[in-house]
Amino acid sequence: MKLINYEATRHKLDANKPPCRRTVERMVKRGEFVQPVRITPRRVMFIESEVDAWIEKRKGGKQ
């Protein structure tokens, strides 16, 4: 299991124009994106395989 930070997650979502951190936070809060893992009280990260699966699912719906 590989963990990635917000910056890497944002660039996986769109390398050319990544969404801002706040946009990702809103998506998480609304249940539209994978839930992050809290590492410390001030640090959260995402499981890379879950982010990849979410992206693939979205791509599948657009084709």
Coordinates of N, CA, C and O in Angstrom, one line a residue:
M1 N 0.8 -1.2 0.0 CA 0.0 0.0 0.0 C 0.9 1.2 0.0 O 1.7 1.4 0.9
K2 N 0.7 2.0 -1.0 CA 1.5 3.3 -1.1 C 0.6 4.5 -0.8 O -0.5 4.6 -1.3
L3 N 1.1 5.4 0.0 CA 0.4 6.6 0.4 C 0.9 7.7 -0.4 O 2.1 7.9 -0.6
I4 N 0.0 8.6 -0.8 CA 0.4 9.8 -1.5 C -0.2 11.0 -0.9 O -1.3 11.0 -0.4
N5 N 0.5 12.2 -0.9 CA 0.0 13.4 -0.3 C -1.0 14.1 -1.2 O -1.3 13.7 -2.3
Y6 N -1.5 15.2 -0.7 CA -2.5 16.0 -1.5 C -1.9 16.5 -2.9 O -2.6 16.4 -3.9
E7 N -0.7 16.9 -2.9 CA -0.1 17.4 -4.1 C 0.0 16.3 -5.2 O -0.4 16.6 -6.3
A8 N 0.4 15.2 -4.8 CA 0.5 14.0 -5.8 C -0.9 13.6 -6.2 O -1.1 13.3 -7.4
T9 N -1.8 13.6 -5.3 CA -3.2 13.3 -5.6 C -3.8 14.3 -6.6 O -4.4 13.9 -7.6
R10 N -3.6 15.6 -6.4 CA -4.1 16.6 -7.3 C -3.5 16.4 -8.7 O -4.2 16.5 -9.7
H11 N -2.2 16.1 -8.8 CA -1.6 15.9 -10.1 C -2.0 14.7 -10.8 O -2.0 14.6 -12.0
K12 N -2.4 13.7 -10.0 CA -3.0 12.4 -10.6 C -4.3 12.7 -11.2 O -4.7 12.2 -12.3
L13 N -5.1 13.6 -10.6 CA -6.4 13.9 -11.1 C -6.3 14.7 -12.4 O -7.1 14.5 -13.3
D14 N -5.4 15.6 -12.5 CA -5.2 16.4 -13.8 C -3.8 17.0 -13.8 O -3.6 17.9 -13.1
A15 N -2.9 16.4 -14.5 CA -1.5 16.8 -14.5 C -1.4 18.2 -15.1 O -0.5 19.0 -14.7
N16 N -2.2 18.6 -16.1 CA -2.1 19.9 -16.8 C -2.7 21.0 -15.9 O -2.1 22.1 -15.9
K17 N -3.8 20.8 -15.3 CA -4.4 21.8 -14.5 C -5.0 21.1 -13.2 O -6.2 20.9 -13.2
P18 N -4.2 20.8 -12.2 CA -4.7 20.1 -11.1 C -5.7 21.0 -10.3 O -5.5 22.2 -10.2
P19 N -6.7 20.3 -9.7 CA -7.6 21.1 -8.9 C -6.9 21.5 -7.6 O -6.0 20.9 -7.2
C20 N -7.4 22.6 -7.0 CA -6.8 23.1 -5.8 C -7.1 22.1 -4.6 O -8.0 21.3 -4.7
R21 N -6.4 22.2 -3.6 CA -6.5 21.4 -2.4 C -7.9 21.5 -1.9 O -8.6 20.5 -1.5
R22 N -8.5 22.7 -1.8 CA -9.8 22.9 -1.3 C -10.9 22.2 -2.1 O -11.8 21.7 -1.5
T23 N -10.7 22.1 -3.4 CA -11.7 21.4 -4.2 C -11.7 19.9 -3.9 O -12.7 19.3 -3.7
V24 N -10.5 19.4 -3.7 CA -10.4 17.9 -3.3 C -11.0 17.7 -1.9 O -11.7 16.8 -1.7
E25 N -10.7 18.6 -1.0 CA -11.3 18.5 0.3 C -12.9 18.6 0.3 O -13.5 17.8 1.0
R26 N -13.4 19.4 -0.6 CA -14.9 19.5 -0.7 C -15.4 18.2 -1.3 O -16.5 17.7 -0.9
M27 N -14.7 17.6 -2.3 CA -15.1 16.4 -2.9 C -15.2 15.3 -1.8 O -16.1 14.4 -1.8
V28 N -14.1 15.2 -1.0 CA -14.1 14.2 0.1 C -15.3 14.4 1.0 O -15.9 13.4 1.4
K29 N -15.5 15.6 1.4 CA -16.6 15.9 2.4 C -17.9 15.5 1.8 O -18.8 15.0 2.6
R30 N -18.2 15.7 0.5 CA -19.4 15.4 -0.1 C -19.5 13.9 -0.4 O -20.6 13.4 -0.9
G31 N -18.4 13.1 -0.2 CA -18.5 11.7 -0.5 C -18.2 11.4 -2.0 O -18.5 10.3 -2.5
E32 N -17.7 12.4 -2.7 CA -17.5 12.2 -4.2 C -16.1 11.7 -4.5 O -15.8 11.5 -5.7
F33 N -15.2 11.6 -3.5 CA -13.9 11.2 -3.7 C -13.5 10.2 -2.6 O -14.1 10.2 -1.6
V34 N -12.4 9.5 -2.8 CA -11.9 8.6 -1.8 C -11.6 9.3 -0.5 O -11.2 10.4 -0.5
Q35 N -11.7 8.6 0.6 CA -11.4 9.1 1.9 C -9.9 9.1 2.2 O -9.3 8.0 1.9
P36 N -9.4 10.1 2.7 CA -7.9 10.1 3.1 C -7.7 9.3 4.4 O -8.6 9.1 5.1
V37 N -6.5 9.0 4.6 CA -6.0 8.3 5.8 C -5.3 9.3 6.6 O -4.4 10.0 6.2
R38 N -5.7 9.4 7.9 CA -5.1 10.4 8.8 C -3.8 9.7 9.4 O -3.9 8.7 10.0
I39 N -2.7 10.3 9.1 CA -1.4 9.8 9.6 C -1.1 10.4 11.0 O -0.6 9.7 11.9
T40 N -1.2 11.7 11.1 CA -1.0 12.4 12.4 C -2.2 13.4 12.4 O -3.0 13.5 11.5
P41 N -2.4 14.1 13.6 CA -3.5 15.1 13.6 C -3.5 16.1 12.5 O -4.5 16.6 12.1
R42 N -2.3 16.4 12.0 CA -2.2 17.5 10.9 C -1.8 17.0 9.5 O -1.7 17.7 8.6
R43 N -1.7 15.7 9.4 CA -1.3 15.1 8.1 C -2.2 14.0 7.6 O -2.5 13.0 8.3
V44 N -2.7 14.2 6.4 CA -3.6 13.2 5.8 C -3.0 12.8 4.5 O -2.3 13.6 3.8
M45 N -3.2 11.6 4.1 CA -2.7 11.1 2.8 C -3.7 10.2 2.2 O -4.7 9.7 2.8
F46 N -3.5 9.9 0.9 CA -4.5 9.0 0.2 C -3.8 7.7 -0.2 O -2.6 7.7 -0.5
I47 N -4.5 6.7 -0.3 CA -4.0 5.4 -0.8 C -4.0 5.5 -2.3 O -5.1 5.6 -2.9
E48 N -2.8 5.3 -2.9 CA -2.7 5.5 -4.3 C -3.6 4.6 -5.1 O -4.2 5.0 -6.1
S49 N -3.7 3.4 -4.7 CA -4.5 2.4 -5.5 C -6.0 2.8 -5.5 O -6.7 2.6 -6.5
E50 N -6.5 3.4 -4.4 CA -7.8 3.9 -4.4 C -8.0 5.1 -5.3 O -9.1 5.2 -6.0
V51 N -7.1 6.0 -5.3 CA -7.1 7.1 -6.2 C -7.1 6.7 -7.7 O -7.9 7.1 -8.5
D52 N -6.2 5.7 -8.0 CA -6.2 5.2 -9.3 C -7.5 4.5 -9.7 O -8.0 4.7 -10.9
A53 N -8.1 3.8 -8.8 CA -9.3 3.1 -9.1 C -10.4 4.1 -9.3 O -11.3 4.0 -10.2
W54 N -10.5 5.2 -8.5 CA -11.5 6.2 -8.7 C -11.3 6.9 -10.1 O -12.3 7.1 -10.7
I55 N -10.1 7.2 -10.5 CA -9.9 7.8 -11.8 C -10.3 6.9 -12.9 O -11.0 7.3 -13.8
E56 N -10.0 5.6 -12.8 CA -10.4 4.6 -13.8 C -11.9 4.5 -13.9 O -12.5 4.4 -15.0
K57 N -12.6 4.5 -12.8 CA -14.0 4.5 -12.8 C -14.6 5.7 -13.5 O -15.6 5.5 -14.2
R58 N -14.1 6.8 -13.2 CA -14.6 8.1 -13.9 C -14.3 8.0 -15.4 O -15.1 8.5 -16.2
K59 N -13.2 7.5 -15.8 CA -12.8 7.4 -17.2 C -13.8 6.5 -17.9 O -14.3 6.7 -19.0
G60 N -14.1 5.4 -17.2 CA -15.1 4.4 -17.8 C -16.4 5.0 -18.0 O -17.1 4.6 -19.0
G61 N -16.9 5.9 -17.2 CA -18.2 6.5 -17.3 C -18.3 7.5 -18.5 O -19.3 7.8 -19.0
K62 N -17.1 8.0 -18.9 CA -17.1 9.1 -19.9 C -17.0 8.6 -21.3 O -17.1 9.3 -22.3
Q63 N -16.6 7.3 -21.4 CA -16.3 6.7 -22.8 C -17.6 6.2 -23.3 O -18.5 5.8 -22.8

